[in-house]
Coordinates of C-alpha atoms in Angstrom, one line a residue:
L1200 CA 4.4 31.9 16.0
A1201 CA 3.9 33.7 12.7
L1202 CA 7.1 34.2 10.9
P1203 CA 7.6 37.4 9.1
T1204 CA 6.9 37.5 5.4
L1205 CA 8.9 39.0 2.6
G1206 CA 6.8 42.2 2.7
E1207 CA 8.0 42.8 6.2
Q1208 CA 11.4 43.7 4.9
L1209 CA 13.7 41.2 6.6
A1210 CA 17.4 42.3 6.2
P1211 CA 20.6 41.0 7.6
A1212 CA 22.6 43.2 10.0
P1213 CA 25.0 45.5 8.1
A1214 CA 28.6 44.4 7.9
G1215 CA 30.7 45.4 10.9
E1216 CA 27.7 45.5 13.4
D1217 CA 27.4 43.3 16.3
S1218 CA 25.6 40.1 15.1
A1219 CA 27.0 37.3 17.1
P1220 CA 25.9 33.8 15.8
A1221 CA 22.8 32.4 17.4
S1222 CA 23.4 29.4 19.7
R1223 CA 22.1 26.0 19.5
Q1224 CA 19.9 25.4 22.6
S1225 CA 19.4 22.3 24.6
E1226 CA 16.4 20.2 23.6
S1227 CA 13.2 21.8 24.8
T1228 CA 10.4 20.2 26.7
Q1229 CA 8.6 19.9 23.4
A1230 CA 10.4 16.9 22.1
G1231 CA 12.8 17.5 19.2
Q1232 CA 12.0 21.3 18.8
W1233 CA 15.0 23.6 18.7
M1234 CA 14.9 27.3 19.3
F1235 CA 17.5 29.9 18.3
R1236 CA 18.2 33.2 20.1
A1237 CA 17.5 36.4 18.3
S1238 CA 20.3 38.4 16.9
D1239 CA 20.3 42.1 16.3
L1240 CA 17.3 42.2 14.0
G1241 CA 15.9 45.6 14.8
S1242 CA 13.3 46.8 17.3
K1243 CA 10.4 45.3 15.4
F1244 CA 11.3 41.7 16.1
S1245 CA 13.8 41.8 18.9
T1246 CA 11.3 41.9 21.8
L1247 CA 9.2 39.1 20.4
S1248 CA 12.3 37.0 19.7
D1249 CA 13.7 37.6 23.2
E1250 CA 10.5 36.6 24.8
I1251 CA 10.3 33.4 22.8
A1252 CA 14.0 32.6 23.6
E1253 CA 13.5 33.2 27.3
S1254 CA 10.3 31.2 27.5
T1255 CA 11.6 28.1 25.7
Q1256 CA 15.3 28.1 26.8
P1257 CA 15.7 25.2 29.3
Q1258 CA 17.3 26.1 32.6
G1259 CA 21.1 25.7 32.6
S1260 CA 21.6 25.8 28.8
N1261 CA 24.8 27.3 27.4
S1262 CA 23.6 30.3 25.4
G1263 CA 27.1 31.2 24.5
S1264 CA 28.0 28.0 22.5
E1265 CA 28.7 28.3 18.8
S1266 CA 25.8 27.4 16.4
L1267 CA 26.0 24.0 14.6
F1268 CA 23.7 25.4 11.9
D1269 CA 25.6 28.1 10.4
V1270 CA 25.2 27.2 6.7
P1271 CA 24.5 30.4 4.8
L1272 CA 21.3 30.6 2.8
D1273 CA 21.3 31.1 -0.9
D1274 CA 19.1 33.6 -2.7
S1275 CA 16.4 31.1 -3.5
E1276 CA 16.0 30.3 0.1
R1277 CA 15.8 34.0 1.1
Q1278 CA 13.1 34.6 -1.3
T1279 CA 10.7 31.9 -0.1
E1280 CA 7.8 32.9 2.0
T1281 CA 7.6 29.5 3.7
F1282 CA 10.7 29.9 5.8
D1283 CA 10.3 26.9 8.0
K1284 CA 10.1 24.6 4.9
R1285 CA 13.5 25.8 3.7
I1286 CA 15.7 26.5 6.7
A1287 CA 14.8 24.0 9.4
G1288 CA 17.9 23.7 11.5
R1289 CA 19.4 26.9 10.3
E1290 CA 19.5 30.5 11.7
L1291 CA 17.6 33.0 9.5
Y1292 CA 19.0 36.4 10.7
G1293 CA 18.5 35.2 14.2
V1294 CA 14.8 34.6 14.0
P1295 CA 13.7 31.6 16.1
V1296 CA 12.9 28.6 14.0
Q1297 CA 10.9 25.5 15.2
V1298 CA 12.1 22.3 13.7
E1299 CA 9.7 19.3 13.8
S1300 CA 10.9 16.1 15.3
R1301 CA 10.6 12.8 13.6
Q1302 CA 7.8 11.9 16.1
Q1303 CA 5.8 15.0 15.0
I1304 CA 6.2 14.2 11.4
E1305 CA 5.1 10.6 11.9
S1306 CA 2.0 11.7 13.8
R1307 CA 0.6 12.7 10.5
Q1308 CA 1.7 9.5 8.8
V1309 CA 0.5 5.9 8.7
P1310 CA 2.1 2.6 9.7
V1311 CA 3.4 0.4 6.8
P1312 CA 0.3 -1.6 5.6
A1313 CA 0.6 -5.4 6.0
D1314 CA 0.1 -6.0 2.3
V1315 CA 3.0 -3.7 1.2
Q1316 CA 5.6 -6.4 0.4
E1317 CA 9.0 -5.5 1.9
L1318 CA 12.1 -7.6 2.3
D1319 CA 14.1 -8.1 5.4
A1320 CA 17.7 -6.9 5.0
G1321 CA 18.7 -9.5 7.6
T1322 CA 17.7 -12.4 5.4
E1323 CA 17.7 -10.9 1.9
P1324 CA 20.2 -8.0 1.9
F1325 CA 20.8 -8.0 -1.9
S1326 CA 18.5 -6.2 -4.4
T1327 CA 19.6 -6.9 -8.0
F1328 CA 17.9 -5.7 -11.3
S1329 CA 18.5 -4.8 -14.8
L1330 CA 18.6 -1.0 -15.3
H1331 CA 15.8 -0.7 -17.8
V1332 CA 15.1 3.0 -18.8
S1333 CA 11.7 3.9 -20.4
D1334 CA 8.9 6.4 -20.0
V1335 CA 6.1 4.6 -21.9
A1336 CA 4.0 3.9 -18.8
F1337 CA 4.0 7.6 -18.0
E1338 CA 2.9 8.5 -21.5
L1339 CA 0.1 5.9 -21.5
A1340 CA -1.2 7.1 -18.1
R1341 CA -1.1 10.8 -19.3
T1342 CA -3.1 9.9 -22.4
A1343 CA -5.7 7.9 -20.4
L1344 CA -6.1 10.7 -17.7
A1345 CA -6.4 13.4 -20.4
Q1346 CA -9.4 11.4 -21.7
N1347 CA -10.9 11.3 -18.2
E1348 CA -10.1 7.6 -18.0
W1349 CA -8.2 5.7 -15.3
P1350 CA -5.2 3.9 -16.8
K1351 CA -5.2 0.2 -17.0
P1352 CA -3.3 -0.9 -13.8
E1353 CA -1.1 -3.5 -15.8
T1354 CA 0.2 -0.7 -17.9
V1355 CA 1.4 1.4 -14.9
R1356 CA 5.1 0.6 -14.2
I1357 CA 6.5 2.7 -11.4
E1358 CA 10.0 2.8 -12.7
E1359 CA 8.8 4.2 -16.0
F1360 CA 7.2 7.1 -14.1
V1361 CA 10.4 7.7 -12.2
N1362 CA 12.6 7.5 -15.3
A1363 CA 10.3 10.0 -17.2
F1364 CA 12.3 12.9 -15.9
D1365 CA 15.8 14.3 -16.3
Y1366 CA 17.1 14.9 -12.8
G1367 CA 20.3 16.6 -13.9
D1368 CA 22.5 14.0 -12.2
P1369 CA 26.2 14.7 -12.6
L1370 CA 28.2 13.0 -15.4
P1371 CA 31.2 10.7 -14.5
S1372 CA 34.3 12.5 -13.8
G1373 CA 37.7 11.8 -15.5
D1374 CA 38.0 8.5 -17.2
E1375 CA 35.2 6.9 -15.3
K1376 CA 32.4 5.3 -17.4
V1377 CA 29.5 5.7 -14.9
S1378 CA 28.7 7.8 -11.9
C1379 CA 26.4 7.2 -9.0
T1380 CA 24.3 9.7 -7.0
T1381 CA 22.2 8.8 -3.9
E1382 CA 19.8 10.9 -1.9
Q1383 CA 17.7 10.3 1.1
S1384 CA 14.7 11.8 3.0
I1385 CA 11.9 10.9 5.4
H1386 CA 9.0 9.0 3.6
P1387 CA 6.2 11.3 2.7
A1388 CA 3.5 9.0 4.0
L1389 CA 4.8 6.0 6.0
Q1390 CA 6.0 5.9 9.6
Q1391 CA 9.5 4.7 10.3
R1392 CA 10.5 4.7 6.6
N1393 CA 13.0 6.7 4.6
M1394 CA 13.2 7.2 0.8
L1395 CA 16.4 6.5 -1.2
R1396 CA 17.0 7.6 -4.8
V1397 CA 19.8 5.9 -6.6
A1398 CA 20.8 7.3 -10.0
I1399 CA 23.4 5.8 -12.4
R1400 CA 24.6 7.9 -15.3
T1401 CA 26.9 7.1 -18.2
A1402 CA 29.8 9.1 -19.7
A1403 CA 29.5 11.1 -22.8
A1404 CA 31.4 8.6 -25.0
G1405 CA 29.2 6.4 -27.0
R1406 CA 29.4 4.7 -30.4
A1407 CA 32.6 5.7 -32.0
A1408 CA 32.6 7.3 -35.3
N1409 CA 34.3 4.3 -36.9
T1410 CA 31.9 1.8 -35.3
P1411 CA 29.4 0.9 -38.1
L1412 CA 25.7 0.3 -37.6
N1413 CA 23.9 -2.6 -39.1
L1414 CA 20.2 -1.7 -38.8
C1415 CA 17.1 -3.5 -39.8
L1416 CA 13.9 -1.5 -39.7
L1417 CA 10.5 -3.1 -39.5
L1418 CA 7.6 -0.7 -40.4
D1419 CA 4.0 -1.7 -39.8
N1420 CA 1.8 -0.6 -42.7
S1421 CA -1.3 -2.7 -41.8
G1422 CA -4.9 -1.4 -41.8
S1423 CA -4.7 -0.1 -38.2
M1424 CA -1.9 2.2 -39.3
E1425 CA -3.9 4.0 -42.0
R1426 CA -4.9 6.8 -39.8
P1427 CA -3.3 10.0 -41.1
D1428 CA -1.8 10.9 -37.7
R1429 CA -0.2 7.5 -37.4
Q1430 CA 1.3 7.6 -40.9
Q1431 CA 2.6 11.1 -40.2
T1432 CA 4.2 9.9 -36.9
V1433 CA 5.9 7.0 -38.6
R1434 CA 7.3 9.1 -41.4
R1435 CA 8.5 11.8 -39.0
A1436 CA 10.1 9.1 -36.8
F1437 CA 11.9 7.6 -39.8
N1438 CA 13.1 10.9 -41.0
L1439 CA 14.7 11.6 -37.7
L1440 CA 16.2 8.1 -37.6
A1441 CA 17.6 8.5 -41.1
A1442 CA 19.3 11.7 -40.0
Q1443 CA 21.3 9.7 -37.5
L1444 CA 22.8 7.5 -40.2
K1445 CA 26.5 7.7 -41.1
P1446 CA 28.0 6.8 -44.5
N1447 CA 29.4 3.4 -43.4
D1448 CA 26.1 2.4 -41.7
Q1449 CA 24.0 -0.4 -43.4
V1450 CA 20.1 -0.4 -43.4
T1451 CA 17.6 -3.0 -44.4
L1452 CA 14.0 -1.8 -44.6
I1453 CA 11.1 -4.2 -44.3
S1454 CA 7.4 -3.2 -44.3
F1455 CA 4.7 -5.7 -43.1
A1456 CA 1.0 -6.1 -43.0
R1457 CA -0.4 -9.6 -43.8
Q1458 CA 3.1 -10.6 -44.8
P1459 CA 6.5 -8.8 -44.7
R1460 CA 8.0 -7.2 -47.8
L1461 CA 11.7 -6.4 -48.3
L1462 CA 11.9 -2.7 -49.5
A1463 CA 15.6 -2.2 -49.2
D1464 CA 18.4 -4.7 -48.6
N1465 CA 21.5 -3.5 -47.0
F1466 CA 21.5 0.1 -48.2
N1467 CA 24.3 2.3 -47.0
G1468 CA 23.8 5.5 -44.9
E1469 CA 24.4 7.7 -48.0
Q1470 CA 21.2 6.4 -49.4
A1471 CA 19.1 7.7 -46.6
A1472 CA 17.1 9.9 -48.9
E1473 CA 16.1 6.9 -51.0
L1474 CA 14.9 5.2 -47.9
V1475 CA 12.8 8.2 -46.8
T1476 CA 11.2 8.1 -50.3
L1477 CA 10.3 4.4 -50.0
V1478 CA 8.6 5.0 -46.6
D1479 CA 6.7 8.0 -47.9
G1480 CA 5.3 5.8 -50.7
L1481 CA 3.8 3.1 -48.4
S1482 CA 0.0 2.5 -48.2
S1483 CA -1.8 0.8 -45.4
E1484 CA -3.3 -2.7 -46.0
G1485 CA -4.8 -5.7 -44.3
G1486 CA -3.9 -7.4 -40.9
T1487 CA -0.8 -7.4 -38.8
N1488 CA 1.5 -10.4 -38.9
V1489 CA 4.3 -9.6 -36.4
E1490 CA 5.5 -13.2 -36.3
A1491 CA 6.4 -13.3 -40.0
A1492 CA 7.9 -9.8 -39.9
L1493 CA 10.2 -10.8 -36.9
S1494 CA 11.3 -13.9 -38.7
L1495 CA 12.3 -12.1 -41.9
A1496 CA 14.0 -9.4 -39.9
F1497 CA 16.1 -11.9 -37.9
E1498 CA 17.1 -13.6 -41.1
K1499 CA 18.3 -10.4 -42.7
A1500 CA 20.0 -9.1 -39.6
K1501 CA 21.9 -12.3 -39.2
E1502 CA 22.8 -12.3 -42.9
H1503 CA 24.3 -8.8 -42.7
Q1504 CA 25.6 -9.0 -39.1
V1505 CA 29.1 -7.5 -38.7
A1506 CA 31.4 -8.4 -35.7
G1507 CA 32.1 -5.3 -33.7
A1508 CA 29.3 -3.3 -35.2
Q1509 CA 26.0 -2.2 -33.7
N1510 CA 23.6 -4.8 -34.9
R1511 CA 20.0 -3.8 -34.3
I1512 CA 16.4 -4.4 -35.2
V1513 CA 13.9 -1.6 -34.6
L1514 CA 10.2 -2.3 -34.8
L1515 CA 7.7 0.5 -35.4
T1516 CA 4.0 -0.6 -34.8
D1517 CA 0.8 -0.1 -32.9
G1518 CA 1.1 -3.7 -31.7
A1519 CA -2.3 -4.7 -33.1
V1520 CA -1.2 -8.3 -33.7
N1521 CA -4.0 -10.2 -35.4
L1522 CA -2.3 -12.7 -37.9
G1523 CA 0.2 -15.5 -37.4
D1524 CA 1.2 -16.4 -33.8
A1525 CA -0.1 -13.5 -31.7
N1526 CA 0.9 -15.1 -28.4
P1527 CA 3.1 -12.5 -26.5
E1528 CA 5.2 -15.3 -24.9
N1529 CA 5.9 -17.0 -28.2
L1530 CA 6.8 -13.7 -29.9
S1531 CA 9.0 -12.9 -26.9
Q1532 CA 10.9 -16.2 -27.4
M1533 CA 11.7 -15.2 -30.9
V1534 CA 13.2 -11.9 -29.6
T1535 CA 15.2 -13.9 -27.0
R1536 CA 16.8 -15.8 -29.9
I1537 CA 17.5 -12.5 -31.7
R1538 CA 19.2 -11.2 -28.6
E1539 CA 21.2 -14.4 -28.0
A1540 CA 22.5 -14.0 -31.6
G1541 CA 24.1 -10.7 -30.5
I1542 CA 21.4 -8.5 -32.2
A1543 CA 19.7 -5.8 -30.1
F1544 CA 15.9 -5.3 -30.4
D1545 CA 14.0 -2.1 -29.8
A1546 CA 10.3 -1.2 -30.3
A1547 CA 8.5 2.1 -30.9
G1548 CA 4.8 2.0 -30.2
I1549 CA 2.8 4.3 -32.6
S1550 CA -0.1 6.1 -30.8
A1551 CA -1.1 5.5 -27.2
A1552 CA -4.7 5.0 -28.3
G1553 CA -5.3 1.2 -28.8
L1554 CA -1.6 0.4 -28.3
N1555 CA -0.9 -3.2 -27.5
D1556 CA 1.4 -2.4 -24.6
Q1557 CA 1.5 -6.0 -23.3
V1558 CA 3.1 -7.3 -26.5
L1559 CA 5.6 -4.5 -27.0
E1560 CA 6.7 -4.4 -23.4
A1561 CA 7.3 -8.2 -23.3
L1562 CA 9.3 -8.0 -26.6
T1563 CA 11.6 -5.3 -25.5
R1564 CA 12.0 -6.8 -22.1
R1565 CA 13.1 -10.1 -23.6
G1566 CA 15.4 -8.2 -26.0
D1567 CA 16.9 -6.1 -23.3
G1568 CA 16.1 -3.2 -25.7
R1569 CA 14.4 0.1 -25.7
Y1570 CA 10.7 0.7 -25.7
Y1571 CA 9.5 4.1 -27.0
L1572 CA 6.0 5.6 -27.4
L1573 CA 5.5 7.9 -30.3
D1574 CA 2.0 9.4 -29.7
S1575 CA 2.2 12.2 -32.2
A1576 CA 4.4 13.7 -34.9
E1577 CA 5.0 16.6 -32.5
A1578 CA 6.1 14.4 -29.6
T1579 CA 8.3 12.6 -32.0
N1580 CA 10.2 15.8 -32.6
D1581 CA 10.8 16.3 -28.9
R1582 CA 11.7 12.9 -27.7
F1583 CA 12.4 10.3 -30.3
A1584 CA 15.3 12.2 -31.9
N1585 CA 17.1 12.0 -28.6
Q1586 CA 16.0 8.5 -27.8
V1587 CA 17.0 7.0 -31.1
A1588 CA 20.3 8.9 -31.1
G1589 CA 21.0 7.2 -27.7
A1590 CA 19.9 3.8 -29.0
L1591 CA 22.3 4.1 -32.0
R1592 CA 25.1 5.4 -29.7
P1593 CA 25.0 3.1 -26.6
S1594 CA 27.6 3.5 -24.0
A1595 CA 27.1 0.5 -21.8
K1596 CA 25.6 -3.0 -22.4
N1597 CA 24.2 -5.5 -19.9
V1598 CA 23.8 -2.9 -17.2
K1599 CA 23.0 -4.5 -13.8
V1600 CA 22.6 -2.8 -10.4
Q1601 CA 23.0 -4.5 -7.1
I1602 CA 22.1 -2.8 -3.8
E1603 CA 23.5 -4.5 -0.7
F1604 CA 21.7 -3.3 2.5
N1605 CA 23.5 -3.4 5.8
P1606 CA 21.2 -5.3 8.2
Q1607 CA 22.9 -3.6 11.1
R1608 CA 21.5 -0.3 9.8
V1609 CA 18.4 -1.3 7.7
G1610 CA 15.4 -3.4 8.7
N1611 CA 12.9 -3.9 5.9
Y1612 CA 13.1 -2.4 2.4
R1613 CA 11.3 -2.3 -0.9
L1614 CA 12.4 -1.5 -4.4
L1615 CA 9.6 0.5 -6.1
G1616 CA 8.9 -1.0 -9.5
F1617 CA 11.3 -3.0 -11.8
E1618 CA 9.1 -6.0 -11.1
Q1619 CA 9.8 -7.4 -14.5
H1620 CA 13.5 -6.5 -14.5
R1621 CA 14.6 -8.1 -11.2
L1622 CA 17.4 -10.6 -11.1
E1623 CA 18.8 -13.1 -8.7
K1624 CA 21.7 -12.2 -6.6
E1625 CA 24.0 -14.6 -8.5
D1626 CA 22.9 -13.1 -11.8
F1627 CA 24.9 -10.0 -11.1
H1628 CA 28.2 -11.7 -11.8
N1629 CA 26.8 -14.1 -14.4
D1630 CA 27.6 -12.5 -17.8
Q1631 CA 25.4 -15.0 -19.6
V1632 CA 22.4 -13.3 -18.0
D1633 CA 21.5 -10.3 -20.3
A1634 CA 20.5 -7.0 -19.0
A1635 CA 19.5 -3.5 -20.4
E1636 CA 21.8 -1.2 -22.2
M1637 CA 22.3 2.6 -21.7
A1638 CA 23.1 5.4 -24.1
A1639 CA 25.8 8.0 -23.8
T1640 CA 25.0 10.5 -20.9
E1641 CA 21.8 8.5 -20.1
A1642 CA 20.7 8.2 -16.5
G1643 CA 18.7 5.3 -14.9
V1644 CA 17.0 5.9 -11.6
A1645 CA 15.7 3.5 -8.9
L1646 CA 13.7 4.4 -5.8
Y1647 CA 13.6 2.5 -2.5
Q1648 CA 11.8 2.8 0.8
F1649 CA 13.6 1.4 3.8
E1650 CA 13.5 1.2 7.5
A1651 CA 16.5 2.9 9.0
K1652 CA 17.9 1.7 12.5
P1653 CA 19.0 4.9 14.3
D1654 CA 20.8 2.8 16.9
G1655 CA 22.5 0.6 14.4
A1656 CA 26.0 0.8 12.9
G1657 CA 27.6 1.6 9.6
D1658 CA 26.3 2.7 6.3
V1659 CA 22.9 2.0 4.8
G1660 CA 24.7 -0.2 2.4
S1661 CA 26.4 0.0 -1.0
V1662 CA 25.6 0.4 -4.7
S1663 CA 27.3 -1.8 -7.2
V1664 CA 27.0 -1.6 -11.0
R1665 CA 28.3 -4.1 -13.6
F1666 CA 28.2 -3.5 -17.3
Q1667 CA 30.1 -4.2 -20.5
D1668 CA 32.2 -1.2 -21.7
L1669 CA 31.3 -1.0 -25.5
D1670 CA 34.7 0.7 -26.2
T1671 CA 36.8 -2.2 -25.0
G1672 CA 34.3 -5.1 -24.7
D1673 CA 35.5 -5.6 -21.1
M1674 CA 33.1 -6.2 -18.1
V1675 CA 33.4 -3.3 -15.7
E1676 CA 32.3 -3.2 -12.1
R1677 CA 32.0 -0.1 -9.8
R1678 CA 30.9 0.2 -6.2
W1679 CA 29.9 3.2 -4.0
P1680 CA 28.8 3.4 -0.4
I1681 CA 25.3 4.7 0.7
P1682 CA 26.0 6.7 3.8
Y1683 CA 23.6 6.7 6.8
E1684 CA 22.0 10.1 7.3
P1685 CA 20.9 10.4 10.9
S1686 CA 19.0 13.5 10.2
A1687 CA 17.4 12.7 6.9
P1688 CA 15.4 15.8 5.7
R1689 CA 11.7 15.7 5.8
P1690 CA 10.0 15.2 2.4
D1691 CA 9.3 18.9 1.6
Q1692 CA 13.0 19.8 2.4
A1693 CA 14.5 17.0 0.3
S1694 CA 16.4 17.9 -2.9
A1695 CA 14.2 18.8 -5.8
S1696 CA 15.3 15.6 -7.7
L1697 CA 14.2 13.4 -4.8
R1698 CA 10.9 15.3 -4.3
L1699 CA 10.2 14.9 -8.0
A1700 CA 11.0 11.2 -8.0
M1701 CA 8.9 10.6 -5.0
S1702 CA 6.0 12.4 -6.5
A1703 CA 6.1 10.4 -9.7
S1704 CA 6.5 7.0 -8.0
L1705 CA 3.7 7.6 -5.5
L1706 CA 1.3 8.8 -8.2
A1707 CA 2.1 5.6 -10.2
A1708 CA 1.4 3.6 -7.0
K1709 CA -2.0 5.2 -6.7
L1710 CA -2.8 4.6 -10.4
R1711 CA -1.9 0.9 -10.2
S1712 CA -3.9 0.5 -6.9
D1713 CA -0.7 -0.5 -5.1
P1714 CA -1.2 -0.8 -1.3
L1715 CA 1.4 1.9 -0.9
G1716 CA -0.5 4.3 -3.2
E1717 CA -3.7 3.8 -1.2
Q1718 CA -1.9 5.2 1.9
V1719 CA -0.8 8.4 0.2
P1720 CA -3.4 11.2 0.1
Y1721 CA -3.6 13.4 -3.0
Q1722 CA -3.0 16.3 -0.7
T1723 CA 0.5 14.9 0.2
L1724 CA 1.4 14.5 -3.4
N1725 CA 0.1 17.9 -4.3
E1726 CA 2.3 19.4 -1.5
L1727 CA 5.4 17.5 -2.8
V1728 CA 4.8 18.8 -6.4
T1729 CA 4.0 22.4 -5.5
S1730 CA 7.0 22.6 -3.1
L1731 CA 9.3 22.1 -6.1
P1732 CA 11.4 25.2 -7.2
T1733 CA 9.8 27.4 -9.8
E1734 CA 12.4 26.4 -12.4
T1735 CA 11.6 22.8 -11.9
R1736 CA 7.8 23.3 -12.0
N1737 CA 8.2 25.1 -15.3
V1738 CA 9.7 22.1 -17.1
P1739 CA 7.0 20.7 -19.5
R1740 CA 7.2 17.1 -18.3
V1741 CA 6.8 18.3 -14.6
Q1742 CA 3.8 20.4 -15.6
Q1743 CA 2.3 17.2 -17.1
L1744 CA 2.9 15.4 -13.9
E1745 CA 1.1 18.1 -12.0
Q1746 CA -1.8 18.0 -14.4
M1747 CA -2.0 14.2 -14.2
L1748 CA -2.2 14.5 -10.4
Q1749 CA -5.1 16.9 -10.6
Q1750 CA -6.9 14.8 -13.2
A1751 CA -6.4 11.6 -11.2
S1752 CA -7.8 13.2 -8.0
Q1753 CA -10.9 14.5 -9.9
I1754 CA -11.6 11.1 -11.5
G1755 CA -11.1 9.2 -8.3
T1756 CA -10.1 5.4 -7.9
P1757 CA -12.2 3.2 -10.2

């Protein structure tokens, strides 16, 4: 059956005319397909629709029953030409609509590969992790693909692809500090699996105006930073950072190459212009001794540490460590001590080309801080201003998420990504175990695949979040149910936010040669991305994702 297109002038019946609601019919002999009797649509379609209804209506069905699918369509749905992708289970002006059954969808899917590591909700119902938000892996992969190169698998972190996008999740209501949004759909590629998106978003309140900042900046001016584009990026980043300073903030500035050099010791925010002048006058020289730089930064940060203030070290470097102790594990232990002293640690990688991602990712993970990538001065304009504003205005600290799956409703499940940020079940309530922080209005997103039990009982599970409220210093815990959706939408009918998250996660899985990614054809990913609403596809970051997908398919798996 070819459904009519927009050019065939579909129109609803005028008000007041007889247009009784279509009825939901009994299940046809074609398993899971539903047909809807035609309304008064005009002579052009009535005969065809009546013939279809008569030929497919099972004997004895009650054609006079009220439709269960009477949700009105919005304008965007009326304007799509692919009607069956938007209105499955609904009446469109009485036109019969065929809805695919789960079995029909799974006929085009593959079983879960044996090497896809899932957990059994019956024995391990808890999934706990630190809600680390970054987009560095996405940016590194984008740069590699643009150069017709396959990204290094170890730099592809699925959660950093998922969190590269703004999904527009709702802010907390009232006096709540965090909100939780969950969405589900059928898996795009795997049989007997659903997808679950969990989004946690913080409130608008962040660092209060009277909360001072004690900031120690570490600027790499080694030989590897002498390229004009890198110098320009560093200076632009520092200008943006300086613009965030308040009069009562304190800033210590340290540059480093072979050895660190103290340029400004405990300047106040009103001296931001002097700090910018100091940075503009730096020249690149010699090797990179991150160990010595971290040591001096820690010393100065402790010396000027203020109780109740935001005490923070920010490192700007390309990570090309070649002097002193260059072992990532040893450097990470230094950052751990910094964190244990109550001082946050962030790192901004300068330029994707030649970036030592291994070192910077390890440092920020140990410091439970933020990891940025500044690939150009232009990109710095767009992203770093918002990112650094968030870092200097945190809303929640030690943010931990724990999903408890209901074994009566869920069989196996898998958290996509967050391998380096997973915690033990007991760590959720152990406040001695540090976790990530989130800025005001920031959202962190996690994606799961899970096996739903249609004949089971109860919800899918629950989402719990535990964090330190920086306004009061108190630990706060919130919990929300994850309802079971017996008729989870198929992938191309899922919400735009879930389709986007699935597209990003599955592309990442392919790029890192994950067994899951190997089961997802590029065609499936392309269909997910191109099914997004026009306003979503016009977002620059989404356009980048679509371009990355095309480039990856052309390069092919190495």
